[in-house]
Amino acid sequence: MLIVMKQGASASEIDAVTNHLRDLGLTAQEIPGQNCTLLGVSGGDVDSVDLNTFRTYSGVQQVLNVTSPFKLSGREYKRDDTIVSLPGRPAVKFGGRKVVVIAGPCSVEGRGQALALARELKAAGVNVMRGGLFKPRTSPFSFQGLEDEGFRILEEIRALGMKFVTEAVDEHSLEMVEAHADMIQIGARNMQNFSLLKRVGKSRLPVMLKRGMSATLEDLLMAADYILSGGNANVVLCERGIRTFARHTRNTLDLSLIPAIKELSHLPIIVDPSHATGDRRYVPPMALAAIAAGADGVMVEVHSDPNCALSDGAQSLYPAQFRELLPQMRAVAQAVGREI
Ligand code: PEP
Ligand code: MN
């Protein structure tokens, strides 16, 4: 159950509600919203509580009986699509008519590499770049990222008018991302790092939350709830493939997640066909399919010299391939009533 307090509800009005809930053996978690305070009610026998009791309390706007396991990310709580903006010029909006294209290397490898690619992408019309500085690698002997040293490069890239999304893996990297980037990426491996999600919920930056490699739709939306319940309403989901028995691709891209999420959640969803397939030959068709299926964006790995990339070269597109893909993505977007 969710109790939505009126905008400007006083502390004593909130206290009156929470005290009554406590008397009923229930707990209320205060969720700071942009315009109002929410009370997330749990514990005890919450389903048997008569919601009308609270509807008449002073300061209460609405009482919602949310039946799904995910609460704040579901349409039972919020019917209208959420639009997540990266402020600035041009503003980037996830979840509107425009399909957002994010491109860049798997890892930021150095100043020259990243800046040259940023200029190339900018010239092609891309406004959001990706690139990891803290890399959660499967082996400790693989390249771990430039870490703190690389953030100076991001500042130079952002000075070109490019927005930057990069991954945070812990408290320290999150502080660096908050200080030097436009969007926090939470990777597949950390989708259920609940302490990290709670901390990200307190951040002022929008978040891209990638689906864990064996996460269900419910798992993903409950992970998003961790961020939303901290007061950060700006969450973009990302399908990046899941582990299945199929071995012809690195993961299996679950495109059916897109319409299912659109039905059940108000949050925008983008697709990462690079990590989903692990093979640059399959990235363009899957990027096009994602847009056709209703994705609010695609995130594609691009590298100027993939054979020498320090991570994920095999799935990185050559810049020329990416330039060829862009007009195709525009055409598909247009065919489904969207725009790039
Ligand atoms: C990434 O996008 O850099 C990444 C590591 O992807 P994932 O978390 O989906 O594996
Ligand atoms: Mn990668």
mmCIF file of C-alpha atoms and ligand atoms in Angstrom:
data_model
loop_
_atom_site.group_PDB
_atom_site.id
_atom_site.type_symbol
_atom_site.label_atom_id
_atom_site.label_comp_id
_atom_site.label_asym_id
_atom_site.label_seq_id
_atom_site.Cartn_x
_atom_site.Cartn_y
_atom_site.Cartn_z
ATOM 1 C CA MET A 1 0.000 0.000 0.000
ATOM 2 C CA LEU A 2 1.176 3.514 -0.813
ATOM 3 C CA ILE A 3 -0.144 6.624 0.881
ATOM 4 C CA VAL A 4 0.410 9.780 -1.147
ATOM 5 C CA MET A 5 0.488 12.864 1.069
ATOM 6 C CA LYS A 6 -0.667 16.214 -0.335
ATOM 7 C CA GLN A 7 1.949 18.682 -1.490
ATOM 8 C CA GLY A 8 2.893 20.710 1.587
ATOM 9 C CA ALA A 9 1.465 18.202 4.077
ATOM 10 C CA SER A 10 2.808 19.105 7.509
ATOM 11 C CA ALA A 11 5.050 16.942 9.667
ATOM 12 C CA SER A 12 2.216 16.515 12.179
ATOM 13 C CA GLU A 13 -0.161 15.323 9.435
ATOM 14 C CA ILE A 14 2.440 12.766 8.347
ATOM 15 C CA ASP A 15 3.018 11.758 11.978
ATOM 16 C CA ALA A 16 -0.700 11.198 12.552
ATOM 17 C CA VAL A 17 -0.782 8.727 9.651
ATOM 18 C CA THR A 18 2.417 6.911 10.614
ATOM 19 C CA ASN A 19 1.308 6.642 14.255
ATOM 20 C CA HIS A 20 -1.993 5.068 13.238
ATOM 21 C CA LEU A 21 -0.097 2.648 10.963
ATOM 22 C CA ARG A 22 2.180 1.714 13.852
ATOM 23 C CA ASP A 23 -0.868 1.024 16.044
ATOM 24 C CA LEU A 24 -2.006 -1.411 13.341
ATOM 25 C CA GLY A 25 1.360 -3.180 13.475
ATOM 26 C CA LEU A 26 2.494 -1.722 10.152
ATOM 27 C CA THR A 27 5.573 0.257 9.216
ATOM 28 C CA ALA A 28 5.668 3.327 7.011
ATOM 29 C CA GLN A 29 8.730 4.193 4.985
ATOM 30 C CA GLU A 30 8.849 7.860 4.082
ATOM 31 C CA ILE A 31 9.770 8.252 0.405
ATOM 32 C CA PRO A 32 10.799 11.766 -0.559
ATOM 33 C CA GLY A 33 9.197 12.742 -3.864
ATOM 34 C CA GLN A 34 9.704 15.773 -6.097
ATOM 35 C CA ASN A 35 6.337 17.303 -5.244
ATOM 36 C CA CYS A 36 5.030 15.339 -2.314
ATOM 37 C CA THR A 37 5.884 12.761 0.317
ATOM 38 C CA LEU A 38 4.939 9.132 -0.112
ATOM 39 C CA LEU A 39 4.520 6.579 2.619
ATOM 40 C CA GLY A 40 5.325 3.027 1.631
ATOM 41 C CA VAL A 41 3.377 0.754 3.968
ATOM 42 C CA SER A 42 4.562 -2.740 4.765
ATOM 43 C CA GLY A 43 4.682 -5.365 7.479
ATOM 44 C CA GLY A 44 1.912 -7.036 9.456
ATOM 45 C CA ASP A 45 -1.219 -7.928 7.587
ATOM 46 C CA VAL A 46 -1.117 -4.989 5.206
ATOM 47 C CA ASP A 47 -3.612 -6.536 2.783
ATOM 48 C CA SER A 48 -6.395 -6.661 5.351
ATOM 49 C CA VAL A 49 -6.179 -2.968 6.237
ATOM 50 C CA ASP A 50 -9.142 -0.858 5.209
ATOM 51 C CA LEU A 51 -7.660 1.785 2.923
ATOM 52 C CA ASN A 52 -10.603 4.125 3.514
ATOM 53 C CA THR A 53 -9.434 4.670 7.069
ATOM 54 C CA PHE A 54 -6.548 6.694 5.695
ATOM 55 C CA ARG A 55 -8.291 8.433 2.809
ATOM 56 C CA THR A 56 -10.013 10.804 5.223
ATOM 57 C CA TYR A 57 -6.901 11.783 7.163
ATOM 58 C CA SER A 58 -5.912 15.417 6.881
ATOM 59 C CA GLY A 59 -3.008 15.853 4.458
ATOM 60 C CA VAL A 60 -3.634 12.583 2.616
ATOM 61 C CA GLN A 61 -4.149 12.926 -1.123
ATOM 62 C CA GLN A 62 -4.521 9.333 -2.211
ATOM 63 C CA VAL A 63 -4.225 5.774 -0.935
ATOM 64 C CA LEU A 64 -3.093 3.229 -3.499
ATOM 65 C CA ASN A 65 -3.342 -0.494 -3.163
ATOM 66 C CA VAL A 66 -0.399 -1.654 -5.250
ATOM 67 C CA THR A 67 -0.702 -5.372 -5.823
ATOM 68 C CA SER A 68 2.418 -5.989 -7.932
ATOM 69 C CA PRO A 69 5.722 -6.881 -6.209
ATOM 70 C CA PHE A 70 7.288 -3.783 -7.708
ATOM 71 C CA LYS A 71 5.683 -0.653 -6.329
ATOM 72 C CA LEU A 72 7.079 2.698 -7.426
ATOM 73 C CA SER A 73 8.264 1.529 -10.851
ATOM 74 C CA GLY A 74 4.849 0.085 -11.756
ATOM 75 C CA ARG A 75 1.945 1.670 -13.567
ATOM 76 C CA GLU A 76 -0.356 1.007 -10.624
ATOM 77 C CA TYR A 77 1.510 3.815 -8.872
ATOM 78 C CA LYS A 78 2.148 6.052 -11.907
ATOM 79 C CA ARG A 79 0.153 5.671 -15.091
ATOM 80 C CA ASP A 80 1.948 8.162 -17.337
ATOM 81 C CA ASP A 81 5.318 7.457 -18.916
ATOM 82 C CA THR A 82 8.274 8.898 -17.055
ATOM 83 C CA ILE A 83 10.580 11.086 -19.087
ATOM 84 C CA VAL A 84 14.164 11.125 -17.855
ATOM 85 C CA SER A 85 16.146 14.179 -18.915
ATOM 86 C CA LEU A 86 19.838 14.852 -19.049
ATOM 87 C CA PRO A 87 19.814 18.612 -18.661
ATOM 88 C CA GLY A 88 21.813 20.948 -20.872
ATOM 89 C CA ARG A 89 21.859 21.864 -24.507
ATOM 90 C CA PRO A 90 20.646 19.981 -26.366
ATOM 91 C CA ALA A 91 18.623 18.354 -23.570
ATOM 92 C CA VAL A 92 18.413 14.584 -23.960
ATOM 93 C CA LYS A 93 15.119 12.943 -23.030
ATOM 94 C CA PHE A 94 14.537 9.228 -22.519
ATOM 95 C CA GLY A 95 10.940 8.086 -22.824
ATOM 96 C CA GLY A 96 9.512 10.689 -25.184
ATOM 97 C CA ARG A 97 9.058 10.530 -28.942
ATOM 98 C CA LYS A 98 12.794 10.603 -29.604
ATOM 99 C CA VAL A 99 14.918 7.471 -29.487
ATOM 100 C CA VAL A 100 18.221 8.237 -27.744
ATOM 101 C CA VAL A 101 21.418 6.891 -29.290
ATOM 102 C CA ILE A 102 24.354 6.366 -26.934
ATOM 103 C CA ALA A 103 27.675 5.315 -28.443
ATOM 104 C CA GLY A 104 31.262 4.966 -27.340
ATOM 105 C CA PRO A 105 33.972 2.542 -26.397
ATOM 106 C CA CYS A 106 33.601 -0.173 -23.826
ATOM 107 C CA SER A 107 36.388 1.466 -21.800
ATOM 108 C CA VAL A 108 37.927 4.894 -21.856
ATOM 109 C CA GLU A 109 41.482 3.845 -22.720
ATOM 110 C CA GLY A 110 43.231 7.173 -23.042
ATOM 111 C CA ARG A 111 42.819 10.852 -23.865
ATOM 112 C CA GLY A 112 43.624 10.590 -27.564
ATOM 113 C CA GLN A 113 41.370 7.598 -28.204
ATOM 114 C CA ALA A 114 38.373 8.947 -26.314
ATOM 115 C CA LEU A 115 38.537 12.547 -27.549
ATOM 116 C CA ALA A 116 38.993 11.610 -31.200
ATOM 117 C CA LEU A 117 36.014 9.256 -31.047
ATOM 118 C CA ALA A 118 33.941 11.853 -29.170
ATOM 119 C CA ARG A 119 34.546 14.364 -31.984
ATOM 120 C CA GLU A 120 33.641 11.782 -34.590
ATOM 121 C CA LEU A 121 30.448 10.787 -32.795
ATOM 122 C CA LYS A 122 29.474 14.409 -32.237
ATOM 123 C CA ALA A 123 29.906 15.095 -35.956
ATOM 124 C CA ALA A 124 27.601 12.148 -36.682
ATOM 125 C CA GLY A 125 24.920 13.720 -34.456
ATOM 126 C CA VAL A 126 25.408 11.681 -31.268
ATOM 127 C CA ASN A 127 24.924 13.666 -28.049
ATOM 128 C CA VAL A 128 25.494 10.999 -25.421
ATOM 129 C CA MET A 129 28.705 9.021 -25.130
ATOM 130 C CA ARG A 130 29.481 5.951 -23.041
ATOM 131 C CA GLY A 131 32.780 4.564 -21.763
ATOM 132 C CA GLY A 132 33.791 2.762 -18.609
ATOM 133 C CA LEU A 133 36.415 4.030 -16.191
ATOM 134 C CA PHE A 134 35.750 1.465 -13.487
ATOM 135 C CA LYS A 135 35.353 -1.834 -15.305
ATOM 136 C CA PRO A 136 33.766 -4.803 -13.552
ATOM 137 C CA ARG A 137 35.809 -7.451 -15.394
ATOM 138 C CA THR A 138 35.228 -11.172 -15.014
ATOM 139 C CA SER A 139 38.971 -11.746 -14.529
ATOM 140 C CA PRO A 140 41.114 -9.656 -12.163
ATOM 141 C CA PHE A 141 43.899 -9.904 -14.770
ATOM 142 C CA SER A 142 41.881 -8.060 -17.435
ATOM 143 C CA PHE A 143 42.121 -4.274 -17.901
ATOM 144 C CA GLN A 144 40.321 -2.702 -14.949
ATOM 145 C CA GLY A 145 39.816 0.791 -16.396
ATOM 146 C CA LEU A 146 41.642 4.117 -15.998
ATOM 147 C CA GLU A 147 39.722 4.731 -12.761
ATOM 148 C CA ASP A 148 40.250 8.183 -11.178
ATOM 149 C CA GLU A 149 42.867 9.216 -13.752
ATOM 150 C CA GLY A 150 40.345 9.047 -16.590
ATOM 151 C CA PHE A 151 37.830 11.559 -15.273
ATOM 152 C CA ARG A 152 39.839 14.533 -16.576
ATOM 153 C CA ILE A 153 39.215 13.156 -20.056
ATOM 154 C CA LEU A 154 35.466 13.174 -19.440
ATOM 155 C CA GLU A 155 35.592 16.881 -18.656
ATOM 156 C CA GLU A 156 37.188 17.546 -22.040
ATOM 157 C CA ILE A 157 34.620 15.414 -23.819
ATOM 158 C CA ARG A 158 31.762 17.142 -22.022
ATOM 159 C CA ALA A 159 33.211 20.508 -23.022
ATOM 160 C CA LEU A 160 32.402 19.478 -26.621
ATOM 161 C CA GLY A 161 28.705 19.485 -25.675
ATOM 162 C CA MET A 162 28.614 15.720 -25.307
ATOM 163 C CA LYS A 163 26.851 14.100 -22.344
ATOM 164 C CA PHE A 164 28.619 11.178 -20.711
ATOM 165 C CA VAL A 165 27.324 8.051 -19.007
ATOM 166 C CA THR A 166 29.728 5.848 -17.083
ATOM 167 C CA GLU A 167 29.546 3.052 -14.568
ATOM 168 C CA ALA A 168 29.775 3.291 -10.792
ATOM 169 C CA VAL A 169 30.648 0.112 -8.929
ATOM 170 C CA ASP A 170 30.973 1.338 -5.346
ATOM 171 C CA GLU A 171 30.815 4.422 -3.144
ATOM 172 C CA HIS A 172 34.105 5.923 -4.340
ATOM 173 C CA SER A 173 33.457 5.457 -8.064
ATOM 174 C CA LEU A 174 29.942 6.802 -7.571
ATOM 175 C CA GLU A 175 31.323 10.019 -6.069
ATOM 176 C CA MET A 176 33.630 10.377 -9.074
ATOM 177 C CA VAL A 177 30.781 9.761 -11.525
ATOM 178 C CA GLU A 178 28.552 12.251 -9.701
ATOM 179 C CA ALA A 179 31.267 14.898 -9.902
ATOM 180 C CA HIS A 180 32.286 14.363 -13.544
ATOM 181 C CA ALA A 181 29.493 12.733 -15.598
ATOM 182 C CA ASP A 182 25.859 13.244 -16.618
ATOM 183 C CA MET A 183 24.403 9.832 -15.876
ATOM 184 C CA ILE A 184 25.284 6.946 -13.573
ATOM 185 C CA GLN A 185 25.403 3.476 -15.092
ATOM 186 C CA ILE A 186 24.712 0.543 -12.803
ATOM 187 C CA GLY A 187 25.969 -2.553 -14.548
ATOM 188 C CA ALA A 188 24.416 -5.984 -14.849
ATOM 189 C CA ARG A 189 26.682 -7.364 -12.124
ATOM 190 C CA ASN A 190 25.518 -4.740 -9.646
ATOM 191 C CA MET A 191 21.809 -4.739 -10.435
ATOM 192 C CA GLN A 192 21.181 -6.350 -7.057
ATOM 193 C CA ASN A 193 23.905 -4.542 -5.111
ATOM 194 C CA PHE A 194 21.248 -3.123 -2.842
ATOM 195 C CA SER A 195 23.494 -0.860 -0.777
ATOM 196 C CA LEU A 196 24.780 0.712 -4.014
ATOM 197 C CA LEU A 197 21.205 1.099 -5.304
ATOM 198 C CA LYS A 198 20.170 2.814 -2.053
ATOM 199 C CA ARG A 199 23.082 5.227 -2.363
ATOM 200 C CA VAL A 200 22.216 5.924 -6.019
ATOM 201 C CA GLY A 201 18.671 6.660 -4.836
ATOM 202 C CA LYS A 202 20.088 9.667 -3.001
ATOM 203 C CA SER A 203 21.961 10.952 -6.046
ATOM 204 C CA ARG A 204 20.921 13.997 -8.073
ATOM 205 C CA LEU A 205 22.038 12.323 -11.319
ATOM 206 C CA PRO A 206 19.837 10.153 -13.566
ATOM 207 C CA VAL A 207 20.600 6.438 -13.512
ATOM 208 C CA MET A 208 20.822 3.778 -16.208
ATOM 209 C CA LEU A 209 20.031 0.480 -14.529
ATOM 210 C CA LYS A 210 21.139 -2.545 -16.550
ATOM 211 C CA ARG A 211 19.333 -5.832 -16.228
ATOM 212 C CA GLY A 212 21.249 -8.499 -14.325
ATOM 213 C CA MET A 213 22.251 -11.445 -16.462
ATOM 214 C CA SER A 214 19.748 -13.749 -14.821
ATOM 215 C CA ALA A 215 17.237 -11.195 -13.612
ATOM 216 C CA THR A 216 13.530 -11.475 -14.289
ATOM 217 C CA LEU A 217 11.370 -8.482 -15.156
ATOM 218 C CA GLU A 218 10.210 -8.386 -11.530
ATOM 219 C CA ASP A 219 13.807 -8.472 -10.231
ATOM 220 C CA LEU A 220 14.701 -5.553 -12.494
ATOM 221 C CA LEU A 221 11.726 -3.454 -11.445
ATOM 222 C CA MET A 222 12.259 -4.164 -7.749
ATOM 223 C CA ALA A 223 15.892 -3.078 -8.201
ATOM 224 C CA ALA A 224 14.559 0.134 -9.769
ATOM 225 C CA ASP A 225 12.280 0.510 -6.721
ATOM 226 C CA TYR A 226 15.385 0.671 -4.516
ATOM 227 C CA ILE A 227 16.516 3.760 -6.428
ATOM 228 C CA LEU A 228 13.068 5.348 -6.687
ATOM 229 C CA SER A 229 12.349 4.852 -2.986
ATOM 230 C CA GLY A 230 15.454 6.880 -2.123
ATOM 231 C CA GLY A 231 13.906 9.863 -3.905
ATOM 232 C CA ASN A 232 15.688 9.608 -7.277
ATOM 233 C CA ALA A 233 12.891 9.398 -9.835
ATOM 234 C CA ASN A 234 15.168 9.406 -12.874
ATOM 235 C CA VAL A 235 15.762 5.775 -13.750
ATOM 236 C CA VAL A 236 16.228 4.391 -17.274
ATOM 237 C CA LEU A 237 16.169 0.599 -17.583
ATOM 238 C CA CYS A 238 18.506 -1.222 -19.959
ATOM 239 C CA GLU A 239 18.082 -4.677 -21.492
ATOM 240 C CA ARG A 240 21.559 -6.077 -22.227
ATOM 241 C CA GLY A 241 20.906 -9.751 -22.789
ATOM 242 C CA ILE A 242 20.525 -12.614 -20.359
ATOM 243 C CA ARG A 243 22.296 -15.933 -19.876
ATOM 244 C CA THR A 244 20.608 -18.807 -21.662
ATOM 245 C CA PHE A 245 21.746 -22.143 -23.076
ATOM 246 C CA ALA A 246 22.317 -20.539 -26.494
ATOM 247 C CA ARG A 247 26.021 -20.100 -27.243
ATOM 248 C CA HIS A 248 25.936 -18.482 -30.692
ATOM 249 C CA THR A 249 25.871 -15.104 -28.966
ATOM 250 C CA ARG A 250 27.453 -13.892 -25.722
ATOM 251 C CA ASN A 251 24.011 -13.455 -24.158
ATOM 252 C CA THR A 252 20.467 -13.727 -25.460
ATOM 253 C CA LEU A 253 18.813 -10.404 -26.213
ATOM 254 C CA ASP A 254 15.359 -10.501 -24.671
ATOM 255 C CA LEU A 255 13.499 -8.040 -26.864
ATOM 256 C CA SER A 256 10.158 -9.131 -25.461
ATOM 257 C CA LEU A 257 11.143 -7.369 -22.249
ATOM 258 C CA ILE A 258 10.447 -4.055 -23.991
ATOM 259 C CA PRO A 259 6.679 -4.416 -24.570
ATOM 260 C CA ALA A 260 6.318 -6.183 -21.210
ATOM 261 C CA ILE A 261 8.044 -3.301 -19.410
ATOM 262 C CA LYS A 262 5.994 -0.774 -21.378
ATOM 263 C CA GLU A 263 2.836 -2.472 -20.169
ATOM 264 C CA LEU A 264 3.806 -2.785 -16.514
ATOM 265 C CA SER A 265 6.149 0.126 -15.845
ATOM 266 C CA HIS A 266 6.255 3.853 -16.549
ATOM 267 C CA LEU A 267 10.071 3.871 -16.759
ATOM 268 C CA PRO A 268 11.899 4.264 -20.079
ATOM 269 C CA ILE A 269 13.828 1.269 -21.383
ATOM 270 C CA ILE A 270 16.805 1.182 -23.722
ATOM 271 C CA VAL A 271 18.693 -1.730 -25.285
ATOM 272 C CA ASP A 272 22.410 -2.558 -25.393
ATOM 273 C CA PRO A 273 22.845 -4.861 -28.405
ATOM 274 C CA SER A 274 26.644 -4.931 -27.952
ATOM 275 C CA HIS A 275 26.785 -6.796 -24.638
ATOM 276 C CA ALA A 276 23.710 -8.768 -25.664
ATOM 277 C CA THR A 277 25.344 -10.300 -28.750
ATOM 278 C CA GLY A 278 29.085 -9.949 -28.133
ATOM 279 C CA ASP A 279 29.632 -9.890 -31.891
ATOM 280 C CA ARG A 280 29.750 -6.753 -34.021
ATOM 281 C CA ARG A 281 28.128 -8.543 -36.972
ATOM 282 C CA TYR A 282 24.944 -8.961 -34.970
ATOM 283 C CA VAL A 283 24.849 -5.529 -33.366
ATOM 284 C CA PRO A 284 23.229 -3.586 -36.260
ATOM 285 C CA PRO A 285 20.271 -5.962 -36.799
ATOM 286 C CA MET A 286 19.586 -6.135 -33.070
ATOM 287 C CA ALA A 287 19.820 -2.348 -32.695
ATOM 288 C CA LEU A 288 17.221 -1.989 -35.448
ATOM 289 C CA ALA A 289 15.030 -4.678 -33.916
ATOM 290 C CA ALA A 290 15.184 -2.946 -30.528
ATOM 291 C CA ILE A 291 13.895 0.296 -32.004
ATOM 292 C CA ALA A 292 11.186 -1.564 -33.911
ATOM 293 C CA ALA A 293 10.133 -3.221 -30.634
ATOM 294 C CA GLY A 294 9.674 0.140 -28.924
ATOM 295 C CA ALA A 295 12.958 0.798 -27.144
ATOM 296 C CA ASP A 296 13.466 4.376 -25.963
ATOM 297 C CA GLY A 297 17.121 4.221 -26.894
ATOM 298 C CA VAL A 298 20.040 2.062 -27.900
ATOM 299 C CA MET A 299 23.536 1.986 -26.468
ATOM 300 C CA VAL A 300 26.198 0.730 -28.863
ATOM 301 C CA GLU A 301 29.907 0.120 -28.372
ATOM 302 C CA VAL A 302 32.073 1.807 -31.002
ATOM 303 C CA HIS A 303 35.877 1.750 -31.176
ATOM 304 C CA SER A 304 38.194 3.294 -33.762
ATOM 305 C CA ASP A 305 40.469 0.241 -33.656
ATOM 306 C CA PRO A 306 38.458 -2.655 -32.196
ATOM 307 C CA ASN A 307 41.222 -5.207 -32.734
ATOM 308 C CA CYS A 308 43.384 -3.293 -30.281
ATOM 309 C CA ALA A 309 40.601 -2.444 -27.806
ATOM 310 C CA LEU A 310 41.428 -3.153 -24.161
ATOM 311 C CA SER A 311 37.949 -4.598 -23.622
ATOM 312 C CA ASP A 312 35.082 -5.910 -25.763
ATOM 313 C CA GLY A 313 36.741 -5.319 -29.145
ATOM 314 C CA ALA A 314 34.830 -8.158 -30.809
ATOM 315 C CA GLN A 315 31.489 -6.486 -30.187
ATOM 316 C CA SER A 316 32.600 -2.923 -30.928
ATOM 317 C CA LEU A 317 31.514 -1.408 -34.226
ATOM 318 C CA TYR A 318 33.983 0.397 -36.460
ATOM 319 C CA PRO A 319 33.033 4.084 -36.697
ATOM 320 C CA ALA A 320 32.174 3.592 -40.382
ATOM 321 C CA GLN A 321 29.794 0.757 -39.476
ATOM 322 C CA PHE A 322 28.162 2.964 -36.878
ATOM 323 C CA ARG A 323 27.747 5.816 -39.385
ATOM 324 C CA GLU A 324 26.049 3.363 -41.733
ATOM 325 C CA LEU A 325 23.749 2.131 -38.967
ATOM 326 C CA LEU A 326 22.543 5.604 -37.958
ATOM 327 C CA PRO A 327 20.330 6.347 -40.998
ATOM 328 C CA GLN A 328 18.936 2.805 -40.789
ATOM 329 C CA MET A 329 17.992 3.392 -37.144
ATOM 330 C CA ARG A 330 16.393 6.698 -38.159
ATOM 331 C CA ALA A 331 14.315 4.927 -40.813
ATOM 332 C CA VAL A 332 13.096 2.246 -38.385
ATOM 333 C CA ALA A 333 12.320 4.862 -35.741
ATOM 334 C CA GLN A 334 10.238 6.778 -38.241
ATOM 335 C CA ALA A 335 8.415 3.610 -39.280
ATOM 336 C CA VAL A 336 7.229 3.101 -35.693
ATOM 337 C CA GLY A 337 6.286 6.736 -35.106
ATOM 338 C CA ARG A 338 9.499 7.737 -33.359
ATOM 339 C CA GLU A 339 12.409 9.971 -34.257
ATOM 340 C CA ILE A 340 16.191 10.017 -33.868
HETATM 341 C C1 PEP B 1 29.061 -1.940 -19.856
HETATM 342 O O1 PEP B 1 28.069 -1.501 -20.439
HETATM 343 O O2 PEP B 1 30.133 -1.344 -19.825
HETATM 344 C C2 PEP B 1 28.982 -3.252 -19.166
HETATM 345 C C3 PEP B 1 29.962 -3.693 -18.398
HETATM 346 O O3 PEP B 1 27.839 -3.921 -19.418
HETATM 347 P P1 PEP B 1 27.050 -4.992 -18.491
HETATM 348 O O4 PEP B 1 27.023 -4.420 -17.107
HETATM 349 O O5 PEP B 1 25.718 -5.047 -19.149
HETATM 350 O O6 PEP B 1 27.814 -6.264 -18.601
HETATM 351 MN MN MN B 2 31.774 -3.577 -22.815
#
